[in-house]
Amino acid sequence: MDVVELLAKMLKDKAVDGDIVVLSEKALMVAFGQIFDESKIKPSIFTKIFTYLWMRIVWGWILGYVCRLKPSTIQWLKTYPLREGSTHKQLTLKTVGLLQTLKPTSEGGIDGSNLPYNLVVLPMKNLQTKTVYLKNKLAEKLGVNLTVMVVDSDRTYILRSKKISLKLSTRKTCYKEILNMGFLAYLIGRMFKQFFRPNATPLTIAGEKLPVEKALIIAEIADRVRGFGAGRTVFEMAKNLNTTIDGVTWKMLGKIKHYPVVVVRRNC
């Protein structure tokens, strides 16, 4: 069953005119086959050295505290697994570049949480085109006028000030009001968390032209309803499932409740 057929089956008799269907980017990429097996990668000596210094030393002993990460997260960074981590950083350097690779996790949307073995999702370059395609096909099959939004749980950091409008994201989005700053957005948003509000990121949208403020609200609501599945990161997932990083299976994940498709309906 292809992506359109699967979504149409899920939304039949549930979605009505005006609804906003919010899709998890990760789940959508898996459905489109945008996955990669990191076990096929052999990291270079440079990547191994970079991973050790950047993750264990810089993040574990400096940036983890600067960004006010949880003690458990800082401890994880200090013991960052070098074999799997170097392989992952090799892929992110090649695929999404240095500015994204400097993030501690989910670099540029490359993420292995809620995926088994050594699999990770890869971001899709023509995601906006695919979103429009899904919107049109679903409208055709269901006979309803929907808006389709693709959301990433990676944060957009919104300045809390009422006088200045500033929105920084670690990902590129369809909204020009959201500045894509990669690692720097994460660093600023975490360092000055008293001034910034973290929010799920609306990557693409097809259908109703929602203003950025509404899109951010809907993205955050859907993200909270969806939950984190087996864990926020591959390491949290492995811990929750009581196995190793590469020991997670499809069977294990099949027992976890997760909601990659959320229908948002406005009451006005």
Short mmCIF file of C-alpha atoms in Angstrom, two decimals:
data_model
loop_
_atom_site.label_atom_id
_atom_site.label_comp_id
_atom_site.label_asym_id
_atom_site.label_seq_id
_atom_site.Cartn_x
_atom_site.Cartn_y
_atom_site.Cartn_z
CA MET A 1 0.00 0.00 0.00
CA ASP A 2 1.48 3.37 -1.02
CA VAL A 3 1.56 6.51 1.13
CA VAL A 4 -1.58 8.07 -0.34
CA GLU A 5 -3.62 4.89 0.04
CA LEU A 6 -2.45 4.43 3.62
CA LEU A 7 -3.26 8.01 4.61
CA ALA A 8 -6.63 7.89 2.85
CA LYS A 9 -7.52 4.72 4.74
CA MET A 10 -6.53 6.33 8.07
CA LEU A 11 -8.42 9.57 7.39
CA LYS A 12 -11.58 8.12 5.87
CA ASP A 13 -14.68 9.19 7.84
CA LYS A 14 -12.45 11.17 10.21
CA ALA A 15 -11.35 14.23 8.24
CA VAL A 16 -13.79 16.93 7.10
CA ASP A 17 -13.52 20.15 5.09
CA GLY A 18 -11.16 22.65 6.70
CA ASP A 19 -9.22 20.11 8.77
CA ILE A 20 -5.45 20.35 8.99
CA VAL A 21 -3.66 17.02 8.67
CA VAL A 22 -0.31 17.25 10.44
CA LEU A 23 2.24 14.62 9.45
CA SER A 24 5.42 13.65 11.26
CA GLU A 25 8.35 14.26 8.91
CA LYS A 26 10.13 11.17 10.18
CA ALA A 27 7.19 8.84 9.64
CA LEU A 28 6.59 10.33 6.21
CA MET A 29 10.21 9.85 5.20
CA VAL A 30 10.08 6.21 6.30
CA ALA A 31 6.91 5.74 4.23
CA PHE A 32 8.66 7.27 1.21
CA GLY A 33 11.69 5.03 1.72
CA GLN A 34 14.00 7.86 2.78
CA ILE A 35 16.00 5.66 5.15
CA PHE A 36 19.65 4.71 5.29
CA ASP A 37 21.61 1.98 7.06
CA GLU A 38 24.51 3.63 8.89
CA SER A 39 26.27 0.30 9.39
CA LYS A 40 27.41 0.63 5.75
CA ILE A 41 29.54 3.66 6.60
CA LYS A 42 33.19 3.53 7.61
CA PRO A 43 34.09 6.78 9.39
CA SER A 44 37.39 8.49 8.66
CA ILE A 45 40.08 9.13 11.25
CA PHE A 46 39.21 12.83 11.08
CA THR A 47 35.54 12.11 11.88
CA LYS A 48 36.50 9.88 14.81
CA ILE A 49 38.73 12.58 16.29
CA PHE A 50 36.12 15.28 15.62
CA THR A 51 33.37 13.18 17.25
CA TYR A 52 35.43 12.54 20.37
CA LEU A 53 36.49 16.16 20.82
CA TRP A 54 33.20 17.78 19.85
CA MET A 55 30.74 15.46 21.56
CA ARG A 56 32.56 14.19 24.65
CA ILE A 57 34.69 17.25 25.41
CA VAL A 58 32.99 20.36 23.97
CA TRP A 59 29.39 19.21 24.47
CA GLY A 60 30.02 17.03 27.52
CA TRP A 61 32.05 19.54 29.49
CA ILE A 62 31.19 22.97 28.06
CA LEU A 63 28.15 23.39 25.82
CA GLY A 64 26.02 20.91 27.76
CA TYR A 65 26.22 23.20 30.79
CA VAL A 66 26.00 26.41 28.73
CA CYS A 67 22.81 25.12 27.10
CA ARG A 68 21.39 24.01 30.47
CA LEU A 69 20.85 20.43 29.40
CA LYS A 70 19.60 17.88 31.88
CA PRO A 71 22.28 16.15 34.03
CA SER A 72 21.37 12.81 32.45
CA THR A 73 21.87 14.28 28.97
CA ILE A 74 25.23 15.77 29.93
CA GLN A 75 26.34 12.41 31.32
CA TRP A 76 25.29 10.76 28.06
CA LEU A 77 27.34 13.32 26.10
CA LYS A 78 30.42 12.63 28.23
CA THR A 79 30.14 8.95 27.34
CA TYR A 80 28.96 9.48 23.75
CA PRO A 81 29.45 6.14 21.90
CA LEU A 82 32.33 6.74 19.54
CA ARG A 83 31.79 3.87 17.09
CA GLU A 84 28.12 4.57 16.34
CA GLY A 85 28.57 8.31 16.85
CA SER A 86 31.45 8.64 14.38
CA THR A 87 29.49 6.73 11.78
CA HIS A 88 26.51 9.02 12.29
CA LYS A 89 28.60 12.20 12.14
CA GLN A 90 30.26 10.97 8.94
CA LEU A 91 26.82 10.73 7.33
CA THR A 92 25.63 14.12 8.59
CA LEU A 93 28.80 15.89 7.46
CA LYS A 94 28.33 14.53 3.96
CA THR A 95 24.56 15.01 3.78
CA VAL A 96 23.63 18.20 5.67
CA GLY A 97 26.97 19.93 6.29
CA LEU A 98 28.99 21.15 9.24
CA LEU A 99 26.52 23.70 10.66
CA GLN A 100 23.96 20.95 11.22
CA THR A 101 26.52 18.33 12.30
CA LEU A 102 27.54 20.55 15.23
CA LYS A 103 24.16 19.81 16.85
CA PRO A 104 24.28 17.01 19.44
CA THR A 105 21.32 15.08 17.94
CA SER A 106 18.89 15.06 14.99
CA GLU A 107 21.30 16.91 12.74
CA GLY A 108 19.36 18.48 9.88
CA GLY A 109 16.55 15.98 10.35
CA ILE A 110 18.82 12.91 10.17
CA ASP A 111 17.58 10.87 13.10
CA GLY A 112 17.39 7.24 14.17
CA SER A 113 14.95 7.46 17.07
CA ASN A 114 11.90 5.23 16.62
CA LEU A 115 13.77 3.28 13.96
CA PRO A 116 15.38 -0.16 14.40
CA TYR A 117 18.95 -1.41 14.00
CA ASN A 118 21.26 1.24 12.44
CA LEU A 119 18.59 2.87 10.31
CA VAL A 120 18.13 6.64 10.13
CA VAL A 121 15.80 8.86 8.12
CA LEU A 122 17.19 11.23 5.52
CA PRO A 123 15.57 14.62 4.79
CA MET A 124 13.82 14.98 1.43
CA LYS A 125 14.89 17.87 -0.80
CA ASN A 126 11.54 18.16 -2.60
CA LEU A 127 9.40 17.91 0.52
CA GLN A 128 7.19 20.89 -0.44
CA THR A 129 6.36 19.28 -3.78
CA LYS A 130 5.51 16.00 -2.04
CA THR A 131 3.30 17.83 0.45
CA VAL A 132 1.32 19.47 -2.36
CA TYR A 133 1.02 16.08 -4.07
CA LEU A 134 -0.33 14.44 -0.91
CA LYS A 135 -2.80 17.27 -0.32
CA ASN A 136 -4.20 17.03 -3.86
CA LYS A 137 -4.41 13.23 -3.87
CA LEU A 138 -6.10 13.09 -0.45
CA ALA A 139 -8.63 15.72 -1.51
CA GLU A 140 -9.36 13.64 -4.61
CA LYS A 141 -9.76 10.35 -2.76
CA LEU A 142 -11.62 11.63 0.30
CA GLY A 143 -13.67 14.36 -1.35
CA VAL A 144 -12.76 16.88 1.34
CA ASN A 145 -10.74 20.10 1.30
CA LEU A 146 -7.76 19.57 3.59
CA THR A 147 -4.61 21.40 4.50
CA VAL A 148 -1.54 19.19 4.89
CA MET A 149 1.37 20.23 7.09
CA VAL A 150 4.65 18.37 7.67
CA VAL A 151 6.19 18.99 11.08
CA ASP A 152 9.51 18.20 12.72
CA SER A 153 9.88 17.94 16.48
CA ASP A 154 13.20 19.79 16.22
CA ARG A 155 12.67 23.15 17.82
CA THR A 156 11.95 26.58 16.48
CA TYR A 157 12.91 29.10 19.16
CA ILE A 158 10.49 32.02 19.43
CA LEU A 159 11.51 35.22 21.21
CA ARG A 160 9.06 35.86 24.04
CA SER A 161 9.17 39.64 23.53
CA LYS A 162 5.93 41.27 22.36
CA LYS A 163 7.85 44.11 20.71
CA ILE A 164 10.32 42.10 18.63
CA SER A 165 9.37 39.22 16.36
CA LEU A 166 12.24 36.73 16.12
CA LYS A 167 11.95 33.05 15.25
CA LEU A 168 15.08 30.89 14.93
CA SER A 169 15.05 27.35 13.62
CA THR A 170 17.55 24.54 13.23
CA ARG A 171 15.79 23.56 9.98
CA LYS A 172 14.81 25.30 6.77
CA THR A 173 11.05 25.86 6.58
CA CYS A 174 8.53 27.20 4.07
CA TYR A 175 8.11 30.34 6.21
CA LYS A 176 10.50 33.18 5.49
CA GLU A 177 9.72 34.61 8.96
CA ILE A 178 11.54 31.62 10.50
CA LEU A 179 15.30 32.02 10.21
CA ASN A 180 17.22 28.84 9.50
CA MET A 181 20.38 29.01 11.61
CA GLY A 182 21.16 25.33 12.13
CA PHE A 183 23.30 24.65 15.18
CA LEU A 184 23.36 28.36 16.11
CA ALA A 185 19.57 28.42 16.59
CA TYR A 186 19.85 25.48 19.00
CA LEU A 187 22.71 27.15 20.85
CA ILE A 188 21.00 30.54 21.19
CA GLY A 189 17.60 29.08 22.04
CA ARG A 190 19.04 26.85 24.77
CA MET A 191 21.53 29.36 26.18
CA PHE A 192 18.90 32.08 26.52
CA LYS A 193 15.93 29.82 27.25
CA GLN A 194 14.42 32.42 29.56
CA PHE A 195 13.94 34.64 26.50
CA PHE A 196 12.95 31.98 23.95
CA ARG A 197 10.02 29.57 23.77
CA PRO A 198 10.71 26.20 22.08
CA ASN A 199 8.17 25.10 19.50
CA ALA A 200 7.79 22.26 16.98
CA THR A 201 8.77 23.32 13.46
CA PRO A 202 6.32 23.47 10.53
CA LEU A 203 8.50 22.46 7.58
CA THR A 204 6.02 22.59 4.71
CA ILE A 205 2.33 23.29 4.18
CA ALA A 206 -0.08 22.76 1.30
CA GLY A 207 -3.63 24.10 1.18
CA GLU A 208 -4.74 27.03 3.30
CA LYS A 209 -2.08 29.72 3.60
CA LEU A 210 -1.81 29.82 7.37
CA PRO A 211 0.08 32.74 8.92
CA VAL A 212 3.28 31.68 10.63
CA GLU A 213 1.88 32.23 14.15
CA LYS A 214 -1.05 29.87 13.54
CA ALA A 215 1.18 27.30 11.85
CA LEU A 216 3.50 27.26 14.86
CA ILE A 217 0.60 26.79 17.28
CA ILE A 218 -0.84 23.92 15.23
CA ALA A 219 2.59 22.30 14.85
CA GLU A 220 3.15 22.39 18.62
CA ILE A 221 -0.32 21.04 19.45
CA ALA A 222 0.14 18.14 17.03
CA ASP A 223 3.63 17.43 18.33
CA ARG A 224 2.40 17.20 21.93
CA VAL A 225 -0.47 14.92 20.95
CA ARG A 226 1.87 12.70 18.93
CA GLY A 227 4.32 12.10 21.74
CA PHE A 228 7.87 10.78 21.45
CA GLY A 229 7.20 7.12 20.78
CA ALA A 230 10.04 4.95 22.09
CA GLY A 231 12.26 7.94 22.94
CA ARG A 232 13.51 11.38 21.94
CA THR A 233 16.91 10.04 20.83
CA VAL A 234 18.31 6.64 19.83
CA PHE A 235 20.00 6.42 23.21
CA GLU A 236 16.79 7.13 25.14
CA MET A 237 14.99 4.65 22.89
CA ALA A 238 17.55 1.92 23.57
CA LYS A 239 17.35 2.58 27.31
CA ASN A 240 13.54 2.51 27.33
CA LEU A 241 13.50 -0.76 25.38
CA ASN A 242 16.30 -2.25 27.50
CA THR A 243 18.60 -3.04 24.60
CA THR A 244 21.63 -1.70 22.74
CA ILE A 245 21.52 1.12 20.20
CA ASP A 246 21.57 -1.31 17.28
CA GLY A 247 19.48 -3.93 19.09
CA VAL A 248 16.10 -2.26 18.57
CA THR A 249 13.80 -4.23 16.26
CA TRP A 250 10.61 -3.50 14.33
CA LYS A 251 8.80 -5.88 16.69
CA MET A 252 9.84 -3.82 19.73
CA LEU A 253 8.75 -0.58 18.08
CA GLY A 254 5.44 -2.15 17.07
CA LYS A 255 4.47 -2.33 20.74
CA ILE A 256 4.96 1.42 21.28
CA LYS A 257 2.02 3.79 20.86
CA HIS A 258 2.80 6.57 18.44
CA TYR A 259 0.63 8.94 16.40
CA PRO A 260 2.44 10.14 13.25
CA VAL A 261 -0.80 11.51 11.73
CA VAL A 262 -2.76 14.12 13.70
CA VAL A 263 -5.95 15.82 12.52
CA VAL A 264 -6.39 19.36 13.85
CA ARG A 265 -9.88 20.82 13.69
CA ARG A 266 -10.60 24.44 14.53
CA ASN A 267 -13.86 25.29 16.31
CA CYS A 268 -14.26 28.69 14.69
#
